């Protein structure tokens, strides 16, 4: 038996990481996902909280692709995976 | 009476512009909006076509803000207007 260090984001207490850099990435992804969910709610008030959260997480997980699309390359979105990603 | 030149995007035949650069901007906005709507449908199949279209247009109209958010600044999303923009 031994004591070991694990890392987690304060936004998601369930998910533990052995690697601090991975925990940081997860935290930044969730930060963007939350900000997007809030923005989506303002954009389309008919969306449910669950829909806003799902879309926010999907976009945040694929942030590089969306960054390209919003910069000047909408075709980049064709690279996106289907939603059922782990 | 005189003949005059007006411009429009082939994606939106209703909207006429006196200025070609403005018509170009409108066309690029709609191109991004369409690509986003398709991506949103894949991200969350429970969304209606109307919801995907509305969110796509909202994000495309505010593309600079979303570009910043996806690059490295989620706080930029706080600048967004409410949905009821002309």
CSV table of C-alpha atoms in Angstrom, one decimal:
chain,number,residue,atom,x,y,z
A,1,UNK,CA,0.0,0.0,0.0
A,2,UNK,CA,1.1,3.5,-0.7
A,3,UNK,CA,-0.2,7.0,-0.9
A,4,UNK,CA,-0.4,8.5,-4.4
A,5,UNK,CA,-1.2,11.8,-5.9
A,6,UNK,CA,-4.2,12.2,-8.2
A,7,UNK,CA,-5.5,15.3,-9.9
A,8,UNK,CA,-9.0,16.4,-10.6
A,9,UNK,CA,-10.9,19.5,-11.9
A,10,UNK,CA,-13.0,21.3,-9.4
A,11,UNK,CA,-15.7,21.3,-12.1
A,12,UNK,CA,-15.8,17.5,-12.2
A,13,UNK,CA,-15.0,15.8,-9.0
A,14,UNK,CA,-15.7,12.3,-10.3
A,15,UNK,CA,-12.9,12.2,-12.8
A,16,UNK,CA,-9.4,11.6,-11.5
A,17,UNK,CA,-6.2,11.9,-13.4
A,18,UNK,CA,-2.7,10.6,-12.7
A,19,UNK,CA,-1.2,13.3,-14.8
A,20,UNK,CA,-1.6,17.0,-13.9
A,21,UNK,CA,-1.4,18.2,-17.5
A,22,UNK,CA,-4.4,16.0,-18.4
A,23,UNK,CA,-6.4,17.3,-15.5
A,24,UNK,CA,-5.6,20.8,-16.7
A,25,UNK,CA,-6.8,20.0,-20.2
A,26,UNK,CA,-10.0,18.5,-18.8
A,27,UNK,CA,-10.6,21.6,-16.6
A,28,UNK,CA,-10.1,24.0,-19.6
A,29,UNK,CA,-12.4,21.9,-21.7
A,30,UNK,CA,-15.1,22.1,-19.1
A,31,UNK,CA,-14.6,25.8,-18.6
A,32,UNK,CA,-15.2,26.4,-22.3
A,33,UNK,CA,-18.1,24.0,-22.4
A,34,UNK,CA,-19.8,25.9,-19.5
A,35,UNK,CA,-19.3,29.3,-21.2
A,36,UNK,CA,-20.7,27.8,-24.4
A,37,UNK,CA,-23.7,26.3,-22.7
A,38,UNK,CA,-24.5,29.8,-21.2
A,39,UNK,CA,-24.1,31.4,-24.6
A,40,UNK,CA,-26.3,28.8,-26.3
A,41,UNK,CA,-29.1,29.4,-23.8
A,42,UNK,CA,-29.1,33.1,-24.7
A,43,UNK,CA,-29.0,32.3,-28.4
A,44,UNK,CA,-31.9,30.0,-28.3
A,45,UNK,CA,-34.0,30.0,-25.2
A,46,UNK,CA,-36.0,27.0,-26.3
A,47,UNK,CA,-33.0,24.7,-25.7
A,48,UNK,CA,-33.1,22.6,-22.6
A,49,UNK,CA,-30.3,22.7,-20.1
A,50,UNK,CA,-29.3,19.2,-21.1
A,51,UNK,CA,-29.1,20.2,-24.8
A,52,UNK,CA,-27.0,23.3,-24.0
A,53,UNK,CA,-24.6,21.2,-21.9
A,54,UNK,CA,-24.3,18.4,-24.5
A,55,UNK,CA,-23.6,20.8,-27.3
A,56,UNK,CA,-21.2,22.8,-25.2
A,57,UNK,CA,-19.2,19.7,-24.3
A,58,UNK,CA,-19.2,18.5,-27.9
A,59,UNK,CA,-17.9,21.8,-29.2
A,60,UNK,CA,-15.3,22.2,-26.4
A,61,UNK,CA,-14.0,18.7,-27.0
A,62,UNK,CA,-13.5,19.7,-30.7
A,63,UNK,CA,-12.3,23.2,-30.0
A,64,UNK,CA,-9.5,23.2,-32.6
A,65,UNK,CA,-11.9,22.3,-35.4
A,66,UNK,CA,-14.4,25.0,-34.3
A,67,UNK,CA,-11.5,27.5,-33.9
A,68,UNK,CA,-10.6,26.9,-37.5
A,69,UNK,CA,-14.2,27.2,-38.7
A,70,UNK,CA,-14.8,30.5,-36.9
A,71,UNK,CA,-11.5,31.9,-38.1
A,72,UNK,CA,-12.0,31.5,-41.8
A,73,UNK,CA,-12.6,27.8,-42.7
A,74,UNK,CA,-16.1,26.5,-42.3
A,75,UNK,CA,-15.2,23.4,-44.3
A,76,UNK,CA,-13.1,22.3,-41.3
A,77,UNK,CA,-16.4,21.2,-39.6
A,78,UNK,CA,-16.6,18.3,-42.0
A,79,UNK,CA,-13.7,16.7,-40.0
A,80,UNK,CA,-15.9,16.5,-36.9
A,81,UNK,CA,-16.7,13.1,-35.3
A,82,UNK,CA,-20.2,11.9,-34.5
A,83,UNK,CA,-21.4,12.7,-31.1
A,84,UNK,CA,-20.9,9.3,-29.5
A,85,UNK,CA,-17.3,9.9,-28.5
A,86,UNK,CA,-16.0,8.8,-25.1
B,1,UNK,CA,-35.9,55.4,-64.2
B,2,UNK,CA,-32.6,53.6,-64.5
B,3,UNK,CA,-31.1,50.2,-64.3
B,4,UNK,CA,-29.0,49.6,-61.2
B,5,UNK,CA,-26.8,46.8,-60.0
B,6,UNK,CA,-27.8,44.9,-56.8
B,7,UNK,CA,-26.0,42.0,-55.2
B,8,UNK,CA,-27.3,38.9,-53.3
B,9,UNK,CA,-26.1,35.7,-51.9
B,10,UNK,CA,-27.3,32.6,-53.7
B,11,UNK,CA,-28.0,31.2,-50.2
B,12,UNK,CA,-30.6,33.9,-49.5
B,13,UNK,CA,-32.3,35.3,-52.6
B,14,UNK,CA,-34.5,37.6,-50.6
B,15,UNK,CA,-31.8,39.9,-49.3
B,16,UNK,CA,-30.4,42.5,-51.8
B,17,UNK,CA,-27.3,44.6,-51.2
B,18,UNK,CA,-26.2,47.7,-53.0
B,19,UNK,CA,-22.6,47.0,-51.9
B,20,UNK,CA,-20.8,43.8,-53.2
B,21,UNK,CA,-18.6,43.6,-50.1
B,22,UNK,CA,-21.7,43.5,-47.8
B,23,UNK,CA,-23.2,40.8,-50.0
B,24,UNK,CA,-20.0,38.8,-49.7
B,25,UNK,CA,-20.0,39.2,-45.9
B,26,UNK,CA,-23.6,38.0,-45.8
B,27,UNK,CA,-22.8,35.0,-48.0
B,28,UNK,CA,-19.8,34.0,-45.8
B,29,UNK,CA,-21.9,34.4,-42.7
B,30,UNK,CA,-24.6,32.1,-44.2
B,31,UNK,CA,-21.9,29.6,-45.3
B,32,UNK,CA,-20.6,29.3,-41.7
B,33,UNK,CA,-24.1,29.2,-40.3
B,34,UNK,CA,-25.1,26.2,-42.6
B,35,UNK,CA,-21.9,24.3,-41.7
B,36,UNK,CA,-22.5,24.9,-38.0
B,37,UNK,CA,-26.2,23.8,-38.3
B,38,UNK,CA,-25.0,20.5,-39.8
B,39,UNK,CA,-22.4,20.0,-37.1
B,40,UNK,CA,-25.0,20.8,-34.3
B,41,UNK,CA,-27.3,18.2,-35.7
B,42,UNK,CA,-24.6,15.6,-35.5
B,43,UNK,CA,-23.7,16.8,-32.0
B,44,UNK,CA,-27.2,16.6,-30.6
B,45,UNK,CA,-29.7,14.7,-32.8
B,46,UNK,CA,-32.6,15.8,-30.5
B,47,UNK,CA,-32.3,19.4,-31.8
B,48,UNK,CA,-34.9,20.5,-34.4
B,49,UNK,CA,-33.8,21.9,-37.8
B,50,UNK,CA,-35.1,25.3,-36.7
B,51,UNK,CA,-33.0,25.2,-33.5
B,52,UNK,CA,-29.8,24.2,-35.4
B,53,UNK,CA,-30.4,26.9,-38.0
B,54,UNK,CA,-31.1,29.6,-35.3
B,55,UNK,CA,-27.9,28.7,-33.3
B,56,UNK,CA,-25.9,28.4,-36.5
B,57,UNK,CA,-26.9,31.9,-37.5
B,58,UNK,CA,-26.4,33.4,-34.1
B,59,UNK,CA,-22.9,31.9,-33.8
B,60,UNK,CA,-22.0,32.9,-37.4
B,61,UNK,CA,-23.1,36.5,-36.8
B,62,UNK,CA,-20.8,36.6,-33.7
B,63,UNK,CA,-18.0,34.7,-35.3
B,64,UNK,CA,-15.2,36.9,-33.9
B,65,UNK,CA,-16.3,36.4,-30.4
B,66,UNK,CA,-16.6,32.6,-30.9
B,67,UNK,CA,-13.2,32.5,-32.6
B,68,UNK,CA,-11.6,34.1,-29.5
B,69,UNK,CA,-13.5,31.7,-27.2
B,70,UNK,CA,-12.3,28.6,-29.1
B,71,UNK,CA,-8.8,29.9,-29.4
B,72,UNK,CA,-8.0,30.4,-25.8
B,73,UNK,CA,-10.5,32.9,-24.2
B,74,UNK,CA,-13.8,31.4,-23.0
B,75,UNK,CA,-14.5,34.7,-21.1
B,76,UNK,CA,-14.9,36.4,-24.5
B,77,UNK,CA,-18.4,34.8,-24.7
B,78,UNK,CA,-19.6,37.2,-22.0
B,79,UNK,CA,-19.5,40.0,-24.7
B,80,UNK,CA,-22.3,38.3,-26.7
B,81,UNK,CA,-25.6,40.1,-27.3
B,82,UNK,CA,-28.9,38.5,-26.6
B,83,UNK,CA,-30.5,36.6,-29.4
B,84,UNK,CA,-32.9,39.4,-30.6
B,85,UNK,CA,-30.5,41.0,-33.0
B,86,UNK,CA,-31.6,42.3,-36.4
